[in-house]
Backbone as JSON Lines, residues from 0, in Angstrom:
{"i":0,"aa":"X","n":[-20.02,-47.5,-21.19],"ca":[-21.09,-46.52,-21.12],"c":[-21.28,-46.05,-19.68]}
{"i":1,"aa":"X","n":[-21.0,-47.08,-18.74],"ca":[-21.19,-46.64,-17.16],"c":[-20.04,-46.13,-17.02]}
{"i":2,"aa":"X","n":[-19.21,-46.43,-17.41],"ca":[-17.81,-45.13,-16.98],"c":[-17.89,-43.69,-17.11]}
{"i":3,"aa":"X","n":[-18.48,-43.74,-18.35],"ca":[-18.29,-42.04,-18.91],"c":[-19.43,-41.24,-18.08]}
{"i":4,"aa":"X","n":[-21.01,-42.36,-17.99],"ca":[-21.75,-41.4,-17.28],"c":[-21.05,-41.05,-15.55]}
{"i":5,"aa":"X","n":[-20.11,-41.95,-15.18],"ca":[-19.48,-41.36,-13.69],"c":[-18.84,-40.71,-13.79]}
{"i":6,"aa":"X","n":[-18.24,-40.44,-15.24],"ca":[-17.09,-39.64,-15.42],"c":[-17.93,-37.89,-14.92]}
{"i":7,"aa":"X","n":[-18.55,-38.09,-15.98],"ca":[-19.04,-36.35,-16.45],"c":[-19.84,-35.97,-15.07]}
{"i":8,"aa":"X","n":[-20.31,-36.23,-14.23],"ca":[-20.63,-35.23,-12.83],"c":[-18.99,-34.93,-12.46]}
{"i":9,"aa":"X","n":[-18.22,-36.2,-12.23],"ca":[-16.95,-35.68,-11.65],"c":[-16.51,-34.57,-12.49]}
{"i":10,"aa":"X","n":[-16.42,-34.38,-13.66],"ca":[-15.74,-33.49,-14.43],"c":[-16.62,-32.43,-14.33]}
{"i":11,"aa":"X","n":[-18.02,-32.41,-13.86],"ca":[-18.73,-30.96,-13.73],"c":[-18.01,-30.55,-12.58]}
{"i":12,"aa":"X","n":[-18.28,-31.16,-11.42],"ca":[-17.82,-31.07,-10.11],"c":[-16.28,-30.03,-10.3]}
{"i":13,"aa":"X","n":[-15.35,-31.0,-10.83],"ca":[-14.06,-30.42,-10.71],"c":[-14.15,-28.72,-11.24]}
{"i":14,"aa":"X","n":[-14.85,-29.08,-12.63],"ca":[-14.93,-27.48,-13.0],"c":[-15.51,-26.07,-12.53]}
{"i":15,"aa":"X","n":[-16.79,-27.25,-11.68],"ca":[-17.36,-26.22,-10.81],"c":[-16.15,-25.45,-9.46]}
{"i":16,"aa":"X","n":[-15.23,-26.55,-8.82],"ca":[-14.77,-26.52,-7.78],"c":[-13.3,-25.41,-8.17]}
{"i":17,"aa":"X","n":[-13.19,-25.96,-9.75],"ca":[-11.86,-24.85,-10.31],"c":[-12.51,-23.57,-10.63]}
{"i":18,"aa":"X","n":[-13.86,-23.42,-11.02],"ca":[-14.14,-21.59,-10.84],"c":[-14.18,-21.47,-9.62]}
{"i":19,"aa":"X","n":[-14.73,-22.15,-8.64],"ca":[-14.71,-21.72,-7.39],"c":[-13.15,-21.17,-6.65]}
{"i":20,"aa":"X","n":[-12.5,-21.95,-7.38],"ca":[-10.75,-21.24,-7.15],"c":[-10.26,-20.47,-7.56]}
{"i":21,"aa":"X","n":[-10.72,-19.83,-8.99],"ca":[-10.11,-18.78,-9.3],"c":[-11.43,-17.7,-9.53]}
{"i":22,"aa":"X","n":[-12.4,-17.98,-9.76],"ca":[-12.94,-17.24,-9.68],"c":[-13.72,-15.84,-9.08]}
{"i":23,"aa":"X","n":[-14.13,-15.89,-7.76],"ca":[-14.06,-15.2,-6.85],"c":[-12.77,-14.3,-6.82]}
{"i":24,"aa":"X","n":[-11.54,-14.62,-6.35],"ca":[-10.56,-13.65,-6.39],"c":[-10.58,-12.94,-7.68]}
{"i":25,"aa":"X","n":[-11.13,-13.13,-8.75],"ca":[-10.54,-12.4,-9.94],"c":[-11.67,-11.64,-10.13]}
{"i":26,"aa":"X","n":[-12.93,-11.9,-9.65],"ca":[-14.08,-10.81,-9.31],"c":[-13.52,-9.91,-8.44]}
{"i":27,"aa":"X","n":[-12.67,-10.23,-7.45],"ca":[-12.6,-9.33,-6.39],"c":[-11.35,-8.59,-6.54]}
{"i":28,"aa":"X","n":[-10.43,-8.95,-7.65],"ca":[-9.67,-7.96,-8.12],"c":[-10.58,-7.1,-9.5]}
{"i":29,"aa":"X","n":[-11.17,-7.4,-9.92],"ca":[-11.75,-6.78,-11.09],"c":[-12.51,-5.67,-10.03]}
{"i":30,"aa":"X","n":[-13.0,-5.83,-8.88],"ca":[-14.01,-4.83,-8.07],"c":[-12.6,-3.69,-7.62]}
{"i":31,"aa":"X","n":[-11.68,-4.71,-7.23],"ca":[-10.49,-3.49,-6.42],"c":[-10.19,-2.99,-7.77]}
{"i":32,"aa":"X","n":[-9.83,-3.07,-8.61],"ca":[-9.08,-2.54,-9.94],"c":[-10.41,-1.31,-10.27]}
{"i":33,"aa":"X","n":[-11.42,-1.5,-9.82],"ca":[-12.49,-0.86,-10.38],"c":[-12.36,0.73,-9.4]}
{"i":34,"aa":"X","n":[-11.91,0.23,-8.21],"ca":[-12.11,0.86,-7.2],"c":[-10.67,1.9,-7.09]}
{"i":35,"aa":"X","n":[-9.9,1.24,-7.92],"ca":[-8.67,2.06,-7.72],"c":[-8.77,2.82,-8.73]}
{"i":36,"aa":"X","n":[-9.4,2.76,-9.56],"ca":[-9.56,4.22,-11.04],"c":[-10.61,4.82,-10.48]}
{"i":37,"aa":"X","n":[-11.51,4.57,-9.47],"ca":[-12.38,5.52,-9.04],"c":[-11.45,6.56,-8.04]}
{"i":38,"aa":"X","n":[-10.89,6.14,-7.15],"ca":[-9.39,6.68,-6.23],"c":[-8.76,7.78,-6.99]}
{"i":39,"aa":"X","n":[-8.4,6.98,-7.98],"ca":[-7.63,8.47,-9.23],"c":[-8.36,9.07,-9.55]}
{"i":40,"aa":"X","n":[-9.82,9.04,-10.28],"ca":[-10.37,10.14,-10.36],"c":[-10.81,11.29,-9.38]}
{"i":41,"aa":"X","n":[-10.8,10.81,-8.13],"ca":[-11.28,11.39,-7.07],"c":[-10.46,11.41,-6.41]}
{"i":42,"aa":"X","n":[-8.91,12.0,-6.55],"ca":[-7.49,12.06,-6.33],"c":[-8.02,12.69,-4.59]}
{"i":43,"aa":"X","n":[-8.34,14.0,-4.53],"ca":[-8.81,15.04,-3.23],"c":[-9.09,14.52,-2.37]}
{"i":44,"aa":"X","n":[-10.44,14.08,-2.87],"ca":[-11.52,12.84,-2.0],"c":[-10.64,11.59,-1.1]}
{"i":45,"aa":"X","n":[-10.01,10.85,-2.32],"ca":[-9.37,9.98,-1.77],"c":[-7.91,10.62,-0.55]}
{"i":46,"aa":"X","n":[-7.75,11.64,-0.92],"ca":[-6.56,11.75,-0.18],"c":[-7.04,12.37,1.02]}
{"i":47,"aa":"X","n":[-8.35,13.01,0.88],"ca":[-8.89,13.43,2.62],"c":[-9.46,12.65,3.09]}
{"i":48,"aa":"X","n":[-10.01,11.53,2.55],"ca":[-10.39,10.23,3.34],"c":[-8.97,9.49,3.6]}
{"i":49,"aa":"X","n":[-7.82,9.59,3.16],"ca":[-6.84,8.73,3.24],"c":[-5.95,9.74,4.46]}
{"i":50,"aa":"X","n":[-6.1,10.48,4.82],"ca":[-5.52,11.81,5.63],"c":[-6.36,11.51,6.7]}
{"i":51,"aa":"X","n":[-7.74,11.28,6.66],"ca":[-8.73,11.33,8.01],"c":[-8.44,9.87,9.05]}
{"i":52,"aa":"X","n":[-8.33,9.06,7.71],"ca":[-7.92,7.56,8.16],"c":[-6.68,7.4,8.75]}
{"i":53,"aa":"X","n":[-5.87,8.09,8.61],"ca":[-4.21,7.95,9.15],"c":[-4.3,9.02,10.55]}
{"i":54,"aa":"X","n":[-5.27,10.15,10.54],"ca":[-5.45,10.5,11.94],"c":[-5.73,9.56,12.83]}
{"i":55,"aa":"X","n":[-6.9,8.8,12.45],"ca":[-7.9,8.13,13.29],"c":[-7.18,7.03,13.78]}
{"i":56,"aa":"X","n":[-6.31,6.39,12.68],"ca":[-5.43,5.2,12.99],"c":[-4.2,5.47,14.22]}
{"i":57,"aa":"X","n":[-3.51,6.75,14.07],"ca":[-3.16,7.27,14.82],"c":[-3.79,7.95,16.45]}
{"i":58,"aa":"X","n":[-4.46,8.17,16.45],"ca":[-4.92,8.58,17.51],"c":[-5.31,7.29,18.75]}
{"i":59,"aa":"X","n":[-5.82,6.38,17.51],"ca":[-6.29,5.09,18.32],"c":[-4.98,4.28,18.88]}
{"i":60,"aa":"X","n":[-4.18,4.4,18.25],"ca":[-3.14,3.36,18.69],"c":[-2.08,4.44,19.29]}
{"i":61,"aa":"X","n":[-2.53,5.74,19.48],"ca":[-2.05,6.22,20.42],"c":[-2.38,6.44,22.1]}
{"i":62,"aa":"X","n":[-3.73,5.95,21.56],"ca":[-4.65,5.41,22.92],"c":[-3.99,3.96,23.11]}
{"i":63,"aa":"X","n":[-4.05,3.06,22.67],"ca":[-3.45,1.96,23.02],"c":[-2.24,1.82,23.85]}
{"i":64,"aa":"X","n":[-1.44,3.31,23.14],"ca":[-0.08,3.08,24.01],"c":[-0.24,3.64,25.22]}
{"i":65,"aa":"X","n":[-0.67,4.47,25.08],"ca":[-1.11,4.88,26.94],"c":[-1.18,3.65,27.88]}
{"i":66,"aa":"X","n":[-2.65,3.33,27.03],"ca":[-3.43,1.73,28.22],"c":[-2.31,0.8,28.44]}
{"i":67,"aa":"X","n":[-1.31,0.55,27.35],"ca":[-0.29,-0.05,27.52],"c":[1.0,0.22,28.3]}
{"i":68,"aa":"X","n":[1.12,1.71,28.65],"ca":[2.06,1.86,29.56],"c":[1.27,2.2,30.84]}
{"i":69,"aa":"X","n":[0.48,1.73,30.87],"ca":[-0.14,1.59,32.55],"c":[-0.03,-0.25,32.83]}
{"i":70,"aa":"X","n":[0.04,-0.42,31.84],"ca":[-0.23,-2.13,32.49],"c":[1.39,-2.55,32.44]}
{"i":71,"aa":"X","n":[2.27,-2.09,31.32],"ca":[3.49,-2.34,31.69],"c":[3.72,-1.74,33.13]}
{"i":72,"aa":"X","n":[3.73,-0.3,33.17],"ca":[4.27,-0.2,34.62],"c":[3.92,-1.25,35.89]}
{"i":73,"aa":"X","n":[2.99,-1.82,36.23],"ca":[3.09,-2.85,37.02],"c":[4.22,-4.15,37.15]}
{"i":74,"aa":"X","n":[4.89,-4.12,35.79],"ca":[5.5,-5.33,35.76],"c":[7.17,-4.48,35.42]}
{"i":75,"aa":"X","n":[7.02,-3.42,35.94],"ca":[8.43,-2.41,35.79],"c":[8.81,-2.02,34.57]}
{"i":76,"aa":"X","n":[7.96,-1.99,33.44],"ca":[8.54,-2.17,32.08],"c":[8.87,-0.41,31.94]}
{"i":77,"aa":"X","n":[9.29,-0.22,30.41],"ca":[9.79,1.29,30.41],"c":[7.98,2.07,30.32]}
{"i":78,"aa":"X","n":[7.76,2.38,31.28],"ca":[6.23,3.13,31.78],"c":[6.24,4.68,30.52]}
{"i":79,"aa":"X","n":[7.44,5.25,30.9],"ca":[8.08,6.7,30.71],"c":[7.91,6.44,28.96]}
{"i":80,"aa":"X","n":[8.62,5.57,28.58],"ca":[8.66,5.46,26.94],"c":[7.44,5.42,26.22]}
{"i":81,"aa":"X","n":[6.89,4.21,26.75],"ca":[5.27,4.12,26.25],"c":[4.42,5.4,26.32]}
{"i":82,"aa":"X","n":[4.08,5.86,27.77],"ca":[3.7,7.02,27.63],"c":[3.53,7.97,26.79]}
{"i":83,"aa":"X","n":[4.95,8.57,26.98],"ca":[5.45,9.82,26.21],"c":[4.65,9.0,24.71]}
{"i":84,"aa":"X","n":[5.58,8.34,23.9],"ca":[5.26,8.04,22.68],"c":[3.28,7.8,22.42]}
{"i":85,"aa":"X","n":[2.68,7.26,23.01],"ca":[1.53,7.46,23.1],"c":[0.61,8.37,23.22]}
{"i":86,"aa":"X","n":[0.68,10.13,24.26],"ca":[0.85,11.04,24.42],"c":[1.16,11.32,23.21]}
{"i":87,"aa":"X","n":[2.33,11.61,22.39],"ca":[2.73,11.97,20.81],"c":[2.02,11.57,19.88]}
{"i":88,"aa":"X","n":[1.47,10.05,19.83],"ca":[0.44,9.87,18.15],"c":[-0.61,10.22,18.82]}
{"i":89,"aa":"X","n":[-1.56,10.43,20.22],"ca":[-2.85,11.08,20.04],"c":[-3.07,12.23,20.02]}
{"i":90,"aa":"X","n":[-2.03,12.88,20.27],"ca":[-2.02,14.32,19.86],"c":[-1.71,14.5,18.48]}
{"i":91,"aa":"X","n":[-1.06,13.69,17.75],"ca":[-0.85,14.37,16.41],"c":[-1.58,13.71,15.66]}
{"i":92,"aa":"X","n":[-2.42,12.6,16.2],"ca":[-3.76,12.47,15.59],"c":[-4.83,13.08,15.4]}
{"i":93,"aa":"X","n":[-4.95,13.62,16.71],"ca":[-5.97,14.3,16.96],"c":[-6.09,15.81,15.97]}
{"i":94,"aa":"X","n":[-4.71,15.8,15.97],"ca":[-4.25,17.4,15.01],"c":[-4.51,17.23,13.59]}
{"i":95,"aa":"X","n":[-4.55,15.83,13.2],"ca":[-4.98,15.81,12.06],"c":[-6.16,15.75,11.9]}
{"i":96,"aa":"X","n":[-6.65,15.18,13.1],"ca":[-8.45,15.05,12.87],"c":[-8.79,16.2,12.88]}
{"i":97,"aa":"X","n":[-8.71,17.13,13.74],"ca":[-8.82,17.99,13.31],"c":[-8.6,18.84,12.54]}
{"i":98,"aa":"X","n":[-7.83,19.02,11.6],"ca":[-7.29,19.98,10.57],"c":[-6.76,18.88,9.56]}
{"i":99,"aa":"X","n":[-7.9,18.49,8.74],"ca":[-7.47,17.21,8.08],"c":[-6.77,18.52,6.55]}
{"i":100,"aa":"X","n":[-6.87,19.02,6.34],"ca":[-6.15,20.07,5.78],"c":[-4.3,20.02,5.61]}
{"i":101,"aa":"X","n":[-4.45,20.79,6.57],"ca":[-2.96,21.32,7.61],"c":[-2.18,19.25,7.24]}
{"i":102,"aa":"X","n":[-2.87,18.24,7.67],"ca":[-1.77,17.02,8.06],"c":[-1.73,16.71,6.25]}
{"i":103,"aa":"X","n":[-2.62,16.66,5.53],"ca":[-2.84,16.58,4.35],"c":[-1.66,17.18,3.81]}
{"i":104,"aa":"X","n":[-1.23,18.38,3.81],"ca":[-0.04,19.22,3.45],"c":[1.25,18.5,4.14]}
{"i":105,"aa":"X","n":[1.24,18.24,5.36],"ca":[2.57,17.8,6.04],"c":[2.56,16.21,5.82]}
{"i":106,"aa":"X","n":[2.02,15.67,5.53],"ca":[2.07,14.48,5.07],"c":[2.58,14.5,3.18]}
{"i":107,"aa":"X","n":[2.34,15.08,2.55],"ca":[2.65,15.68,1.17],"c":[3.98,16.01,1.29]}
{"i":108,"aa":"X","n":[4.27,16.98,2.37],"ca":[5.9,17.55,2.49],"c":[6.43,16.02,2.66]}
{"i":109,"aa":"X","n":[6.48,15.36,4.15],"ca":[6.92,14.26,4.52],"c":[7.22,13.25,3.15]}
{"i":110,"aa":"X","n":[6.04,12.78,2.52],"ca":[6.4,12.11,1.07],"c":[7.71,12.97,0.02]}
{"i":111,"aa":"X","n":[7.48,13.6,0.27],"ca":[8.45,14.85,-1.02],"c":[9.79,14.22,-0.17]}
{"i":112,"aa":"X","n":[10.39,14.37,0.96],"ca":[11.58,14.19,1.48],"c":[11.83,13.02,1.5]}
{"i":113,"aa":"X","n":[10.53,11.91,1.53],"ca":[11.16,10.76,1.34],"c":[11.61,10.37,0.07]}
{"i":114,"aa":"X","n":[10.78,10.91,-1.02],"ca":[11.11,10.48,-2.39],"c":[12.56,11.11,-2.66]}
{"i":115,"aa":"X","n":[13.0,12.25,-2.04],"ca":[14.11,12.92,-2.29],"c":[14.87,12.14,-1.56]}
{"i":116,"aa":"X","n":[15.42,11.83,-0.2],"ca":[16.31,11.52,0.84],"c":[16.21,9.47,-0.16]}
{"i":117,"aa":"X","n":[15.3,9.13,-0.42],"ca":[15.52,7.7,-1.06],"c":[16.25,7.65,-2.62]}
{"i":118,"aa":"X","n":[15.65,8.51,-3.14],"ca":[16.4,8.95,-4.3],"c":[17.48,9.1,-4.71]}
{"i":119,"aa":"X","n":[18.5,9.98,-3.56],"ca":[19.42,10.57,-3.15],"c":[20.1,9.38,-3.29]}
{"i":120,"aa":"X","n":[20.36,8.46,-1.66],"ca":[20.29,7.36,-1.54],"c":[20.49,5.93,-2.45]}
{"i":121,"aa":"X","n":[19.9,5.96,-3.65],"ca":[19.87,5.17,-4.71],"c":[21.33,5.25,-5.01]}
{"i":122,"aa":"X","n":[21.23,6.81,-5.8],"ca":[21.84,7.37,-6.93],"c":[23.25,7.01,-6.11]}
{"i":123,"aa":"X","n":[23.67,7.71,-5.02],"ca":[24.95,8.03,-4.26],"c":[25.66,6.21,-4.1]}
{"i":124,"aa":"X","n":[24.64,5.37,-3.53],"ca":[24.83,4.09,-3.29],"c":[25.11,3.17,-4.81]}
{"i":125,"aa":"X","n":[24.64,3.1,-5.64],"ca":[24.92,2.86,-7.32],"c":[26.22,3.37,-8.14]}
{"i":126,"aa":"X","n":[26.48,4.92,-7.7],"ca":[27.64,5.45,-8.13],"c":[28.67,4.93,-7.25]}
{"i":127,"aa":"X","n":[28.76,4.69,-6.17],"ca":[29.79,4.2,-5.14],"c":[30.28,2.4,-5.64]}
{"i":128,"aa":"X","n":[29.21,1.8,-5.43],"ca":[29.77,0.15,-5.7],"c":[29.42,-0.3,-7.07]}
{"i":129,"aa":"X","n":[28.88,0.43,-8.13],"ca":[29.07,-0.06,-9.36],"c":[28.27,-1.43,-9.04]}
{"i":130,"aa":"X","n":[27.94,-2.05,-9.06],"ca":[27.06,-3.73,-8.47],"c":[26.98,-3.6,-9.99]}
{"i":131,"aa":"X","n":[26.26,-5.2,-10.23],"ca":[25.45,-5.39,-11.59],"c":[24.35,-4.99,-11.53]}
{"i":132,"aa":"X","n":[24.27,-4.06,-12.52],"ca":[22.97,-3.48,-12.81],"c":[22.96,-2.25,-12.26]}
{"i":133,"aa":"X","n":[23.73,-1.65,-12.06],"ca":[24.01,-0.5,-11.02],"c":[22.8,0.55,-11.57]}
{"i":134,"aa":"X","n":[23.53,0.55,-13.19],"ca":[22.43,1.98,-13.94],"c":[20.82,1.77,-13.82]}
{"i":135,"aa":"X","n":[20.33,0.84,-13.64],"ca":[19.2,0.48,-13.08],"c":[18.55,1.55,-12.01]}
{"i":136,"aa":"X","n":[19.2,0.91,-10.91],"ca":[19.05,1.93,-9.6],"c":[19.37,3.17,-10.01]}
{"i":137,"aa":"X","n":[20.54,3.59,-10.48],"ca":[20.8,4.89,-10.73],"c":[19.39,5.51,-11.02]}
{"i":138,"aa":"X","n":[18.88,4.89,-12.72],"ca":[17.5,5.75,-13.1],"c":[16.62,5.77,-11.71]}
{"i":139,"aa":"X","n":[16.73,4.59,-10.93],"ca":[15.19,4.66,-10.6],"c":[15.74,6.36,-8.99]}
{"i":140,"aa":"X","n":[16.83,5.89,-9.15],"ca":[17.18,7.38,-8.01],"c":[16.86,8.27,-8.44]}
{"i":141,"aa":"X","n":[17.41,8.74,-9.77],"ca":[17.51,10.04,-10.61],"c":[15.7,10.4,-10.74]}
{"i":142,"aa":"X","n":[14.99,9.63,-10.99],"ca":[13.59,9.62,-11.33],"c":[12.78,9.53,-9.55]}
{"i":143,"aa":"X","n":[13.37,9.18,-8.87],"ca":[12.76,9.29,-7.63],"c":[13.01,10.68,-6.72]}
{"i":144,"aa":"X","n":[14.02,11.01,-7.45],"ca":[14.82,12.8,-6.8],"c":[13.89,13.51,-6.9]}
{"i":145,"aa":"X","n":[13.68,13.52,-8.82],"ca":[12.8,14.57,-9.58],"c":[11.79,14.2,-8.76]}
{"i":146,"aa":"X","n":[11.4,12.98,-8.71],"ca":[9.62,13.33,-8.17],"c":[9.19,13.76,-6.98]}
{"i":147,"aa":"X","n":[10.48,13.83,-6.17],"ca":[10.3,14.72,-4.82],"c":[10.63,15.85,-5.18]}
{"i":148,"aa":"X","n":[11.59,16.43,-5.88],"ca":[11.72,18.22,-6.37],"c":[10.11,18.49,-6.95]}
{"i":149,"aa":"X","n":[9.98,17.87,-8.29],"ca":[8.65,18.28,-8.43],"c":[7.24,18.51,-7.36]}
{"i":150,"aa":"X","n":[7.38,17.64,-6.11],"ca":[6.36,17.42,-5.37],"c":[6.52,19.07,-4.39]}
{"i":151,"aa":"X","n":[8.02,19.21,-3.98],"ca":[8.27,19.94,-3.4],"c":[8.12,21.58,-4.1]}
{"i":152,"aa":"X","n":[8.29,21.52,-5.27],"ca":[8.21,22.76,-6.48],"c":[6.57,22.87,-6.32]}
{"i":153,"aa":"X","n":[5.8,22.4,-6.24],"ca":[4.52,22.42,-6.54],"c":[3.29,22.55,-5.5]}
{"i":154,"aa":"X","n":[4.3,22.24,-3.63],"ca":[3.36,22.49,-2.87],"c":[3.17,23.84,-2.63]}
{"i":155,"aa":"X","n":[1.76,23.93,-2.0],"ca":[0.9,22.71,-1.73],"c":[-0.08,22.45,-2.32]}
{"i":156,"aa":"X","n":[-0.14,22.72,-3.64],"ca":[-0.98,22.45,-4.82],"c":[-0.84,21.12,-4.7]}
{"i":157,"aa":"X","n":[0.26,20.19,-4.75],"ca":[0.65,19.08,-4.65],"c":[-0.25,18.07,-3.45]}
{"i":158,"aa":"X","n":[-0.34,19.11,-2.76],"ca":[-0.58,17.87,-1.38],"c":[-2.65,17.93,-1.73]}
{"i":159,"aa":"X","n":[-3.26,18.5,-3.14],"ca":[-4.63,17.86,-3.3],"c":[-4.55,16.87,-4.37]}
{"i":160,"aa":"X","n":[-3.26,16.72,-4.45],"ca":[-3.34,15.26,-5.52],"c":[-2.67,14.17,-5.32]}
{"i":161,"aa":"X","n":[-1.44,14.36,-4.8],"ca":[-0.11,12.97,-4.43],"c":[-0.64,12.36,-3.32]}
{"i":162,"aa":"X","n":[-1.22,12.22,-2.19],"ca":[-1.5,11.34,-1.47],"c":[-2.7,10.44,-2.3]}
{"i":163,"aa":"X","n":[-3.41,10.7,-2.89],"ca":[-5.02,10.08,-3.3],"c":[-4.23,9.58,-4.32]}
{"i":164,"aa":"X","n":[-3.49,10.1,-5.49],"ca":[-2.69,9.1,-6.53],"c":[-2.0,7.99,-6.35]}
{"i":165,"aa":"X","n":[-1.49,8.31,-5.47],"ca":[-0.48,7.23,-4.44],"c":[-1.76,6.08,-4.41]}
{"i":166,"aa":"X","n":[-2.85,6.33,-3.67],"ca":[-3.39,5.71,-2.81],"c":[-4.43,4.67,-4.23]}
{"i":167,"aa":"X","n":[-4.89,5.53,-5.35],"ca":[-5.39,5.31,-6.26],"c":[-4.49,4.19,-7.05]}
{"i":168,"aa":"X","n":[-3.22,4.45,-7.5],"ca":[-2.34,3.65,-8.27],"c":[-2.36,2.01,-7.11]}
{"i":169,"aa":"X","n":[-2.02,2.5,-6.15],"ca":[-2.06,1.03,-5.05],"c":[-3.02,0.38,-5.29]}
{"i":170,"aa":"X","n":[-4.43,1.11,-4.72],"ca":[-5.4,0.28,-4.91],"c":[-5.73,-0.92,-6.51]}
{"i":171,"aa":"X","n":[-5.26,0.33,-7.08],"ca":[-5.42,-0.16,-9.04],"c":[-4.75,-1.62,-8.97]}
{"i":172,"aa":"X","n":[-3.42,-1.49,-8.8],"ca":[-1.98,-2.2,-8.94],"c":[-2.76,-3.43,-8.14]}
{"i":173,"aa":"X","n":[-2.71,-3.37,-6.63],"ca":[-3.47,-4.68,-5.95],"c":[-5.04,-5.66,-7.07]}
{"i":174,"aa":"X","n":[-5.49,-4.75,-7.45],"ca":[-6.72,-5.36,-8.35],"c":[-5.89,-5.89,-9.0]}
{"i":175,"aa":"X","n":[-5.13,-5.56,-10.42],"ca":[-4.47,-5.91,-11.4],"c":[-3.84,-7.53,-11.03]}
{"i":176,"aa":"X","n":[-2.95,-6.99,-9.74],"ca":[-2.07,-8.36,-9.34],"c":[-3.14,-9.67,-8.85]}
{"i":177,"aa":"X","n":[-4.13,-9.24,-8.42],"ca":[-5.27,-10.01,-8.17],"c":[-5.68,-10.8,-8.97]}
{"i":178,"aa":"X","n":[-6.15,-9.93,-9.85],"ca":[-6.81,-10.17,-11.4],"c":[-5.95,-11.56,-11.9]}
{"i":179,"aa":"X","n":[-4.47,-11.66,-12.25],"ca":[-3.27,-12.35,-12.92],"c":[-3.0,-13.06,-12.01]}
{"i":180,"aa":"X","n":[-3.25,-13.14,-10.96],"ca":[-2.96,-13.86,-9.83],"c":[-4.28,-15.26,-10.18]}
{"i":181,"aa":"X","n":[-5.12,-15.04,-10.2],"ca":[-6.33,-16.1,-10.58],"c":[-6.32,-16.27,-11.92]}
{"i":182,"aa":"X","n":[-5.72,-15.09,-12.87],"ca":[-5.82,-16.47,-14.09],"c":[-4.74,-17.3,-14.02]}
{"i":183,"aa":"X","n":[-3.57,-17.14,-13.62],"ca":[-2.58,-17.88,-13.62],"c":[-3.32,-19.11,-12.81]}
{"i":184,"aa":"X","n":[-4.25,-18.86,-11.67],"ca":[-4.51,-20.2,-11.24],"c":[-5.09,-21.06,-11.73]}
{"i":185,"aa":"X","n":[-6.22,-20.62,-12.8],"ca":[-7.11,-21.11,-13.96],"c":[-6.38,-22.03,-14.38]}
{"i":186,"aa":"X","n":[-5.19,-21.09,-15.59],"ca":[-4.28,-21.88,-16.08],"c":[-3.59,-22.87,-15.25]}
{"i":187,"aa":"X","n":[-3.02,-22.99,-14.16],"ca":[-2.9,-24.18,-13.74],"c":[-3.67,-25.4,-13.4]}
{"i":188,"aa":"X","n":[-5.09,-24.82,-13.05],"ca":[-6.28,-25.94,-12.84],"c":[-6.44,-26.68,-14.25]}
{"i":189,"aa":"X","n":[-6.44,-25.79,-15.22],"ca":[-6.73,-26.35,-16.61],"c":[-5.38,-27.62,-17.17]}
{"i":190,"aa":"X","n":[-4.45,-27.03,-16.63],"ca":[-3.03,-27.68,-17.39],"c":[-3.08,-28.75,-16.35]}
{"i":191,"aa":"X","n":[-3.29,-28.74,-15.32],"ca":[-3.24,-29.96,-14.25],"c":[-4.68,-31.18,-14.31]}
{"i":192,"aa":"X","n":[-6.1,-30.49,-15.2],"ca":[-7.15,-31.6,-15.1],"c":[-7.07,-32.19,-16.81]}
{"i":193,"aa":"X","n":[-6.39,-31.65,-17.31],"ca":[-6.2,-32.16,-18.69],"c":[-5.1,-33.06,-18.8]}
């Protein structure tokens, strides 16, 4: 009778200590998952806050490189490289901050060429060495081409929706993996106290 009553706090304890392990993260993917279908609906939104943010990020760490090629030059480092390149992201930060528009579009183009030039890439690299599984890659080239032709067919109508979708599906996808990420840990707390 004195066993079992020491038993059952420990066994609250543990259970308390196993939601405490999975729980939280799987709230906090259920909030990101929540947050990433709000992203897609608000495709624009998200993509001029996601356009303003990549100025700002830019501009700042184009300030950085400056401050940084003043303190290298003391110790002879390449002064000239830092510079220049630093000089380049606060200005084309700044160009976006300002004309969050205008980078919104060239950031849209930029995606279109990558989905095309990776695409390309796939397909050409798959048809060449045959590997296992080759047709695999093939689709995912052939389907990565189109979605840069289409992106490119469609600007810049395109560039008020593909950055925020992008950004929407990520956010979603991270919740999701979150989400499965803590029940899987559940399930292991459970299969490991039983």
């Amino acid at each position: 009778m004195e066993t079992s009553f020491r038993r059952e706090p420990a066994t609250g304890d543990g259970g308390r200590a196993a939601s405490a392990a999975w729980g939280p993260p799987f709230i906090l993917g259920l909030l990101t998952a929540i947050l990433g279908l709000v992203a897609l609906g608000a495709s624009f939104l998200t993509s001029l806050v996601s356009v303003i943010l990549f100025g700002a990020l830019l501009a700042g760490s184009g300030i950085a490189e400056i401050i940084s090629a003043f303190r290298v030059r003391k110790s002879g480092g390449p002064f000239w490289l830092y510079l220049l390149g630093g000089v380049l992201s606060t200005v084309v930060g700044v160009f976006v901050l300002a004309y969050p528009a205008a980078g919104l579009g060239a950031l849209t183009l930029l995606l279109a060429g990558y989905f095309f030039a990776s695409g390309l890439f796939h397909v050409v690299t798959s048809l060449m060495d045959r590997y296992a599984q080759w047709g695999w890659d093939f689709a995912y080239g052939a389907i990565t081409i189109m979605l840069g032709i289409i992106i490119m067919a469609q600007w810049p109508i395109s560039a008020v929706w593909l950055v925020g979708t992008l950004v929407g599906i990520s956010i979603l996808m991270r919740g999701i993996a979150l989400m499965a990420g803590s029940l899987e840990l559940r399930r292991a707390v459970r299969s490991f106290s039983s």
